[in-house]
């Protein structure tokens, strides 16, 4: 059979299976990217707001944690609602709330406005990580579940990295930085709305999602608990590490480099999440257990580099810490999503995605806040050391769990 025959046979097979063109799988990931651009777009602007409003590093981490609170609250509802009513009834209101957040950010005159904007952003992100990522899998179809996990995961981290870079460049080069940044983001969200409206999603069967309360701690079907636990064990330390770099990274840059440049701050965050994106393509052919163990080890190395940076004033160590943290999150996230995609039926997938993210974002909200206030009390060096050491230990424990308990519990195909 010639190469043309193979491609033709593959196309006909896809048509017989009712698969949509592959471009729609990529387009389905765009709303995830657009909302995650918003999730971190404020990062380079905090130095500016901090100077204007006069709040401390502890207050800064509280503002960041309000995003986590909104996200976690959203995850208690959005996954179940999405599985019962469909993806679009969750995604469209989430995108509308994200647009409201842009308006509040653009006109913020105090800490309360920043808190409200971050809270709204968190709610929107919670809906997207459950319904949006499940929508990518739904559009992809049963034969492309590995591709769906890869694209959904990469859409999240790429958007998270693009946001601060875009905000840093726009705020340094154009007038009215906060207005300009969030006007551009509103335009991106408008295109995401257009994609969702046209997204070729299959109609869900409401009874397949199961019964129970509409608002509840999300979970997974019987038999998938170990896969969820293994994913959280590696994903949680990884996303907590990147959350810490995002919340206090500007302060570290100011201390080590003596610069408050929003472009430099945005570039650091972009490098971190670009690493998270690229590493997922690099490891997609590896076994899932290998991806999880490597992700845990990388997170631990990132935290050791961060501790080294604050003790020695080493800029190269800080420059290494960010991409290492990003790579750790990327591999933990890909491994966790791949495990769920391989074991959870589509009718429960949004709730399963929500459960994975609850397990990841809960420590990502609590630990950086604790580290922020500890840094205010005992200094940035001591606070960062305590945080980095604890997080490295958690990452090593998660990797050990994936290595030992994962034998026989992780499907032996690849993570792609």
Short mmCIF file of C-alpha atoms in Angstrom, two decimals:
data_model
loop_
_atom_site.label_atom_id
_atom_site.label_comp_id
_atom_site.label_asym_id
_atom_site.label_seq_id
_atom_site.Cartn_x
_atom_site.Cartn_y
_atom_site.Cartn_z
CA UNK A 1 0.00 0.00 0.00
CA UNK A 2 1.40 3.41 -0.95
CA UNK A 3 1.64 6.41 1.34
CA UNK A 4 -1.29 7.99 -0.50
CA UNK A 5 -3.37 4.87 0.03
CA UNK A 6 -2.57 4.92 3.74
CA UNK A 7 -3.59 8.56 4.07
CA UNK A 8 -6.78 7.96 2.09
CA UNK A 9 -7.66 4.92 4.18
CA UNK A 10 -7.04 6.91 7.36
CA UNK A 11 -9.26 9.73 6.14
CA UNK A 12 -12.05 7.34 5.19
CA UNK A 13 -11.76 5.59 8.54
CA UNK A 14 -12.04 8.95 10.33
CA UNK A 15 -15.11 9.82 8.29
CA UNK A 16 -16.72 6.45 9.01
CA UNK A 17 -16.11 7.05 12.70
CA UNK A 18 -17.73 10.47 12.48
CA UNK A 19 -14.57 12.33 13.43
CA UNK A 20 -14.40 16.06 12.80
CA UNK A 21 -11.41 17.58 10.95
CA UNK A 22 -8.33 17.70 13.15
CA UNK A 23 -8.20 21.49 12.89
CA UNK A 24 -11.27 21.60 15.14
CA UNK A 25 -9.40 19.72 17.85
CA UNK A 26 -6.82 22.51 17.82
CA UNK A 27 -9.51 25.23 17.65
CA UNK A 28 -11.37 23.65 20.57
CA UNK A 29 -8.28 24.31 22.70
CA UNK A 30 -8.30 28.05 21.91
CA UNK A 31 -10.89 29.08 24.57
CA UNK A 32 -8.67 27.37 27.16
CA UNK A 33 -5.68 29.39 25.93
CA UNK A 34 -7.61 32.67 25.83
CA UNK A 35 -8.86 32.38 29.41
CA UNK A 36 -5.46 31.32 30.71
CA UNK A 37 -3.90 34.37 29.03
CA UNK A 38 -6.15 36.37 31.36
CA UNK A 39 -5.25 34.20 34.35
CA UNK A 40 -1.68 35.55 34.46
CA UNK A 41 -1.94 38.77 32.47
CA UNK A 42 -1.88 40.79 35.68
CA UNK A 43 1.43 39.30 36.87
CA UNK A 44 3.80 41.99 35.45
CA UNK A 45 1.39 44.75 36.53
CA UNK A 46 1.46 43.91 40.24
CA UNK A 47 4.70 45.87 40.71
CA UNK A 48 2.95 48.89 39.18
CA UNK A 49 -0.18 48.46 41.29
CA UNK A 50 1.90 47.79 44.39
CA UNK A 51 3.72 51.09 43.92
CA UNK A 52 0.50 52.99 43.32
CA UNK A 53 -1.60 51.34 46.07
CA UNK A 54 1.14 50.62 48.62
CA UNK A 55 0.32 47.03 49.61
CA UNK A 56 2.78 44.44 51.01
CA UNK A 57 4.03 41.12 49.62
CA UNK A 58 1.58 39.37 51.94
CA UNK A 59 -1.32 41.33 50.47
CA UNK A 60 -0.05 40.51 47.00
CA UNK A 61 -0.23 36.79 47.70
CA UNK A 62 -3.75 37.25 49.13
CA UNK A 63 -4.83 38.93 45.87
CA UNK A 64 -3.36 35.98 44.03
CA UNK A 65 -5.07 33.51 46.39
CA UNK A 66 -8.49 35.08 45.69
CA UNK A 67 -8.04 33.76 42.18
CA UNK A 68 -7.46 30.29 43.64
CA UNK A 69 -10.55 30.66 45.86
CA UNK A 70 -12.73 31.56 42.88
CA UNK A 71 -11.26 28.73 40.87
CA UNK A 72 -11.83 26.12 43.58
CA UNK A 73 -15.40 27.32 44.15
CA UNK A 74 -16.06 27.09 40.43
CA UNK A 75 -14.67 23.57 40.26
CA UNK A 76 -17.22 22.41 42.84
CA UNK A 77 -19.98 23.19 40.33
CA UNK A 78 -18.68 23.51 36.78
CA UNK A 79 -17.58 19.93 36.20
CA UNK A 80 -20.90 18.40 37.26
CA UNK A 81 -22.94 21.04 35.40
CA UNK A 82 -20.88 20.55 32.25
CA UNK A 83 -21.32 16.78 32.31
CA UNK A 84 -25.10 17.15 32.78
CA UNK A 85 -25.99 20.16 30.62
CA UNK A 86 -23.16 20.23 28.11
CA UNK A 87 -19.93 22.13 27.55
CA UNK A 88 -21.30 25.28 25.91
CA UNK A 89 -23.73 26.20 28.76
CA UNK A 90 -20.69 26.37 31.04
CA UNK A 91 -18.11 27.83 28.66
CA UNK A 92 -20.15 30.78 27.37
CA UNK A 93 -20.98 32.23 30.84
CA UNK A 94 -17.35 31.65 31.86
CA UNK A 95 -16.09 33.67 28.90
CA UNK A 96 -18.61 36.40 29.74
CA UNK A 97 -17.30 36.55 33.32
CA UNK A 98 -13.75 36.72 31.99
CA UNK A 99 -14.75 39.78 29.96
CA UNK A 100 -16.17 41.37 33.12
CA UNK A 101 -12.87 40.67 34.84
CA UNK A 102 -11.03 42.53 32.05
CA UNK A 103 -13.25 45.58 32.66
CA UNK A 104 -12.63 45.54 36.43
CA UNK A 105 -8.87 45.13 35.99
CA UNK A 106 -8.74 47.97 33.47
CA UNK A 107 -10.51 50.39 35.84
CA UNK A 108 -9.07 49.14 39.18
CA UNK A 109 -8.40 51.90 41.68
CA UNK A 110 -7.67 49.86 44.79
CA UNK A 111 -6.96 46.44 46.28
CA UNK A 112 -10.67 45.57 46.50
CA UNK A 113 -11.05 45.91 42.74
CA UNK A 114 -8.02 43.68 42.19
CA UNK A 115 -9.53 41.09 44.51
CA UNK A 116 -12.87 41.18 42.65
CA UNK A 117 -11.15 40.88 39.28
CA UNK A 118 -8.99 37.98 40.44
CA UNK A 119 -12.03 36.24 41.96
CA UNK A 120 -13.96 36.54 38.68
CA UNK A 121 -10.93 35.31 36.76
CA UNK A 122 -10.64 32.28 39.03
CA UNK A 123 -14.30 31.36 38.51
CA UNK A 124 -13.86 31.59 34.74
CA UNK A 125 -10.66 29.51 34.82
CA UNK A 126 -12.34 26.85 36.98
CA UNK A 127 -15.08 26.46 34.38
CA UNK A 128 -12.56 26.26 31.55
CA UNK A 129 -10.26 23.66 33.12
CA UNK A 130 -13.25 21.35 33.63
CA UNK A 131 -15.66 22.04 30.74
CA UNK A 132 -13.10 23.47 28.29
CA UNK A 133 -10.62 20.63 28.56
CA UNK A 134 -13.44 18.07 28.37
CA UNK A 135 -14.71 19.86 25.25
CA UNK A 136 -11.35 19.31 23.56
CA UNK A 137 -11.66 15.58 24.26
CA UNK A 138 -15.28 15.52 23.06
CA UNK A 139 -14.39 17.23 19.78
CA UNK A 140 -11.39 14.95 19.27
CA UNK A 141 -13.44 11.79 19.61
CA UNK A 142 -12.45 8.38 21.07
CA UNK A 143 -9.63 7.82 18.60
CA UNK A 144 -7.78 11.03 19.48
CA UNK A 145 -7.92 11.07 23.28
CA UNK A 146 -4.15 11.22 23.69
CA UNK A 147 -3.94 14.15 21.28
CA UNK A 148 -6.77 15.83 23.18
CA UNK A 149 -4.95 15.48 26.52
CA UNK A 150 -1.79 16.94 25.00
CA UNK A 151 -3.53 19.91 23.34
CA UNK A 152 -5.73 20.72 26.35
CA UNK A 153 -2.76 20.64 28.70
CA UNK A 154 -0.53 22.68 26.38
CA UNK A 155 -3.32 25.21 25.77
CA UNK A 156 -3.49 25.83 29.50
CA UNK A 157 0.21 26.35 30.13
CA UNK A 158 0.88 28.23 26.89
CA UNK A 159 -1.90 30.70 27.67
CA UNK A 160 -0.62 31.04 31.23
CA UNK A 161 2.81 31.99 29.85
CA UNK A 162 1.63 34.18 26.99
CA UNK A 163 -0.44 36.36 29.33
CA UNK A 164 2.40 37.87 31.38
CA UNK A 165 4.68 38.27 28.35
CA UNK A 166 1.98 40.07 26.37
CA UNK A 167 1.09 42.23 29.37
CA UNK A 168 4.72 43.07 30.08
CA UNK A 169 5.47 44.18 26.54
CA UNK A 170 2.23 46.14 26.08
CA UNK A 171 2.49 47.87 29.45
CA UNK A 172 6.06 49.02 28.78
CA UNK A 173 5.55 50.20 25.21
CA UNK A 174 2.01 51.65 25.07
CA UNK A 175 0.22 54.32 27.12
CA UNK A 176 -2.39 53.52 29.80
CA UNK A 177 -0.86 50.09 30.46
CA UNK A 178 -3.67 48.47 32.43
CA UNK A 179 -6.36 49.63 30.01
CA UNK A 180 -4.35 48.54 26.95
CA UNK A 181 -3.47 45.11 28.30
CA UNK A 182 -7.02 44.17 29.20
CA UNK A 183 -8.53 45.67 26.06
CA UNK A 184 -6.32 43.35 24.01
CA UNK A 185 -7.26 40.41 26.23
CA UNK A 186 -10.95 41.24 25.77
CA UNK A 187 -10.42 40.95 22.03
CA UNK A 188 -8.87 37.49 22.46
CA UNK A 189 -11.81 36.40 24.60
CA UNK A 190 -14.26 37.61 21.96
CA UNK A 191 -12.64 35.28 19.41
CA UNK A 192 -12.93 32.44 21.94
CA UNK A 193 -16.67 33.10 22.22
CA UNK A 194 -16.95 32.79 18.43
CA UNK A 195 -15.11 29.44 18.52
CA UNK A 196 -17.36 28.03 21.27
CA UNK A 197 -20.51 29.05 19.41
CA UNK A 198 -19.39 27.07 16.34
CA UNK A 199 -17.69 24.17 18.15
CA UNK A 200 -18.93 20.79 16.79
CA UNK A 201 -19.87 19.15 20.08
CA UNK A 202 -21.99 16.02 20.38
CA UNK A 203 -25.12 16.23 22.50
CA UNK A 204 -24.57 14.66 25.93
CA UNK A 205 -26.92 12.14 27.51
CA UNK A 206 -27.86 13.72 30.88
CA UNK A 207 -28.39 10.37 32.65
CA UNK A 208 -24.86 9.21 31.80
CA UNK A 209 -23.34 11.82 34.10
CA UNK A 210 -24.88 10.24 37.16
CA UNK A 211 -26.96 11.71 39.96
CA UNK A 212 -26.13 13.51 43.17
CA UNK A 213 -25.84 17.16 44.13
CA UNK A 214 -25.06 19.79 41.52
CA UNK A 215 -22.47 21.42 43.79
CA UNK A 216 -20.09 18.93 45.38
CA UNK A 217 -16.45 18.02 45.77
CA UNK A 218 -15.68 16.58 42.32
CA UNK A 219 -14.59 13.00 42.02
CA UNK A 220 -14.07 10.15 39.58
CA UNK A 221 -15.95 6.91 38.89
CA UNK A 222 -15.13 3.78 40.89
CA UNK A 223 -11.87 2.26 39.72
CA UNK A 224 -10.23 5.55 38.71
CA UNK A 225 -9.29 6.77 42.19
CA UNK A 226 -5.67 5.64 42.02
CA UNK A 227 -5.15 7.34 38.67
CA UNK A 228 -6.52 10.59 40.14
CA UNK A 229 -4.33 10.29 43.25
CA UNK A 230 -1.17 9.65 41.23
CA UNK A 231 -1.89 12.61 38.97
CA UNK A 232 -2.46 14.95 41.91
CA UNK A 233 0.67 13.72 43.71
CA UNK A 234 2.85 15.11 40.90
CA UNK A 235 0.66 17.87 39.44
CA UNK A 236 0.05 19.61 42.79
CA UNK A 237 3.72 20.32 43.65
CA UNK A 238 4.36 21.40 40.06
CA UNK A 239 1.56 23.94 39.84
CA UNK A 240 2.32 25.17 43.36
CA UNK A 241 5.91 25.86 42.29
CA UNK A 242 4.80 27.91 39.27
CA UNK A 243 2.21 29.74 41.39
CA UNK A 244 4.93 30.79 43.79
CA UNK A 245 7.20 32.05 41.01
CA UNK A 246 4.26 34.03 39.59
CA UNK A 247 3.24 35.60 42.89
CA UNK A 248 6.70 36.55 44.21
CA UNK A 249 8.79 36.40 41.05
CA UNK A 250 8.72 40.19 40.54
CA UNK A 251 10.00 40.69 44.10
CA UNK A 252 12.80 38.20 43.51
CA UNK A 253 13.74 39.93 40.27
CA UNK A 254 13.79 43.28 42.00
CA UNK A 255 16.07 41.93 44.72
CA UNK A 256 18.47 40.05 42.44
CA UNK A 257 18.54 42.29 39.39
CA UNK A 258 17.50 45.62 40.87
CA UNK A 259 14.86 45.98 38.14
CA UNK A 260 11.12 46.45 38.16
CA UNK A 261 10.84 45.98 34.41
CA UNK A 262 7.49 44.49 33.53
CA UNK A 263 8.97 43.06 30.33
CA UNK A 264 11.59 41.12 32.30
CA UNK A 265 8.96 39.90 34.76
CA UNK A 266 6.67 38.82 31.92
CA UNK A 267 9.53 37.15 30.09
CA UNK A 268 10.42 35.12 33.18
CA UNK A 269 6.84 33.85 33.45
CA UNK A 270 6.70 33.18 29.71
CA UNK A 271 9.92 31.17 29.85
CA UNK A 272 8.47 29.12 32.67
CA UNK A 273 5.28 28.24 30.80
CA UNK A 274 6.99 27.90 27.43
CA UNK A 275 9.06 25.21 29.11
CA UNK A 276 5.84 23.63 30.40
CA UNK A 277 4.46 23.59 26.86
CA UNK A 278 7.54 22.35 25.05
CA UNK A 279 8.33 19.57 27.50
CA UNK A 280 4.91 18.01 26.95
CA UNK A 281 5.59 17.60 23.24
CA UNK A 282 9.03 16.23 24.07
CA UNK A 283 7.77 13.52 26.46
CA UNK A 284 4.48 12.64 24.78
CA UNK A 285 5.85 9.29 23.54
CA UNK A 286 7.10 8.19 26.97
CA UNK A 287 5.20 5.93 29.33
CA UNK A 288 2.90 7.77 31.70
CA UNK A 289 4.77 6.62 34.80
CA UNK A 290 8.03 7.91 33.33
CA UNK A 291 6.40 11.28 32.63
CA UNK A 292 5.10 11.54 36.21
CA UNK A 293 8.37 10.53 37.89
CA UNK A 294 10.42 12.87 35.68
CA UNK A 295 7.97 15.71 36.35
CA UNK A 296 8.31 15.27 40.10
CA UNK A 297 12.11 15.24 39.92
CA UNK A 298 12.12 18.37 37.76
CA UNK A 299 9.90 20.26 40.21
CA UNK A 300 12.27 19.35 43.06
CA UNK A 301 15.27 20.58 41.03
CA UNK A 302 13.43 23.82 40.28
CA UNK A 303 12.88 24.50 43.96
CA UNK A 304 16.51 23.74 44.78
CA UNK A 305 17.55 26.23 42.08
CA UNK A 306 15.20 28.83 43.57
CA UNK A 307 16.66 28.38 47.05
CA UNK A 308 20.16 28.65 45.58
CA UNK A 309 19.21 31.86 43.79
CA UNK A 310 18.03 33.67 46.91
CA UNK A 311 21.00 32.53 49.00
CA UNK A 312 23.71 33.33 46.48
CA UNK A 313 22.10 36.15 44.49
CA UNK A 314 22.65 34.04 41.37
CA UNK A 315 20.71 35.25 38.36
CA UNK A 316 21.47 32.03 36.39
CA UNK A 317 19.99 29.98 39.24
CA UNK A 318 16.79 32.06 39.13
CA UNK A 319 16.74 31.76 35.34
CA UNK A 320 16.97 27.96 35.72
CA UNK A 321 14.35 27.75 38.48
CA UNK A 322 11.52 29.15 36.35
CA UNK A 323 11.72 26.74 33.38
CA UNK A 324 12.38 23.80 35.70
CA UNK A 325 9.23 24.64 37.69
CA UNK A 326 7.32 25.01 34.44
CA UNK A 327 8.54 21.67 33.11
CA UNK A 328 7.56 20.00 36.37
CA UNK A 329 4.03 21.37 36.15
CA UNK A 330 3.76 20.49 32.46
CA UNK A 331 4.71 16.85 32.94
CA UNK A 332 2.57 16.44 36.04
CA UNK A 333 -0.40 17.99 34.27
CA UNK A 334 0.02 15.92 31.10
CA UNK A 335 0.46 12.73 33.09
CA UNK A 336 -2.61 13.42 35.20
CA UNK A 337 -4.84 14.36 32.27
CA UNK A 338 -3.65 11.37 30.25
CA UNK A 339 -4.46 8.99 33.11
CA UNK A 340 -7.97 10.40 33.42
CA UNK A 341 -8.56 10.39 29.67
CA UNK A 342 -7.57 6.72 29.55
CA UNK A 343 -9.85 5.58 32.39
CA UNK A 344 -12.81 7.98 32.77
CA UNK A 345 -15.81 7.89 30.37
CA UNK A 346 -16.69 11.09 28.54
CA UNK A 347 -19.88 11.60 30.54
CA UNK A 348 -17.82 12.07 33.73
CA UNK A 349 -14.69 13.63 32.24
CA UNK A 350 -15.37 17.28 33.12
CA UNK A 351 -15.92 16.34 36.76
CA UNK A 352 -12.74 14.25 36.72
CA UNK A 353 -10.78 17.19 35.29
CA UNK A 354 -12.23 19.36 38.02
CA UNK A 355 -11.11 16.85 40.67
CA UNK A 356 -7.55 16.86 39.34
CA UNK A 357 -7.43 20.64 39.42
CA UNK A 358 -8.93 20.89 42.92
CA UNK A 359 -6.13 18.64 44.12
CA UNK A 360 -3.57 20.80 42.34
CA UNK A 361 -4.83 24.31 43.00
CA UNK A 362 -5.64 23.89 46.70
CA UNK A 363 -1.97 23.73 47.78
CA UNK A 364 -1.14 26.22 45.00
CA UNK A 365 -3.31 28.74 46.81
CA UNK A 366 -2.42 27.98 50.41
CA UNK A 367 1.36 27.49 50.31
CA UNK A 368 2.35 30.65 48.38
CA UNK A 369 0.17 32.78 50.69
CA UNK A 370 1.89 31.26 53.71
CA UNK A 371 5.27 31.85 52.08
CA UNK A 372 4.35 35.47 51.30
CA UNK A 373 3.46 36.32 54.89
CA UNK A 374 6.44 34.36 56.18
CA UNK A 375 8.67 36.43 53.88
CA UNK A 376 7.18 39.64 55.29
CA UNK A 377 7.95 38.41 58.81
CA UNK A 378 11.40 36.83 58.47
CA UNK A 379 12.66 38.05 55.11
CA UNK A 380 12.43 36.87 51.53
CA UNK A 381 15.46 34.58 51.78
CA UNK A 382 14.21 32.62 54.81
CA UNK A 383 10.63 32.46 53.53
CA UNK A 384 11.67 31.23 50.11
CA UNK A 385 14.02 28.66 51.61
CA UNK A 386 11.31 27.21 53.83
CA UNK A 387 8.81 27.11 50.98
CA UNK A 388 11.20 25.66 48.42
CA UNK A 389 12.45 22.94 50.76
CA UNK A 390 8.93 21.85 51.71
CA UNK A 391 7.78 21.81 48.11
CA UNK A 392 10.81 19.83 46.95
CA UNK A 393 10.04 17.22 49.62
CA UNK A 394 6.41 16.98 48.44
CA UNK A 395 7.54 16.60 44.83
CA UNK A 396 9.96 13.81 45.75
CA UNK A 397 7.21 12.03 47.70
CA UNK A 398 4.85 12.31 44.72
CA UNK A 399 7.47 10.93 42.37
CA UNK A 400 8.14 8.05 44.74
CA UNK A 401 4.42 7.25 44.86
CA UNK A 402 4.21 7.22 41.06
CA UNK A 403 7.31 5.03 40.86
CA UNK A 404 6.30 2.46 43.49
CA UNK A 405 2.52 2.46 43.73
CA UNK A 406 2.19 3.14 40.01
CA UNK A 407 3.36 -0.36 39.09
CA UNK A 408 0.30 -2.09 37.69
CA UNK A 409 -1.94 0.94 38.26
CA UNK A 410 -0.82 3.11 35.34
CA UNK A 411 -1.76 1.99 31.83
CA UNK A 412 1.43 1.05 30.02
CA UNK A 413 0.82 2.92 26.79
CA UNK A 414 2.30 6.36 26.15
CA UNK A 415 1.16 9.74 27.44
CA UNK A 416 0.59 11.26 24.03
#
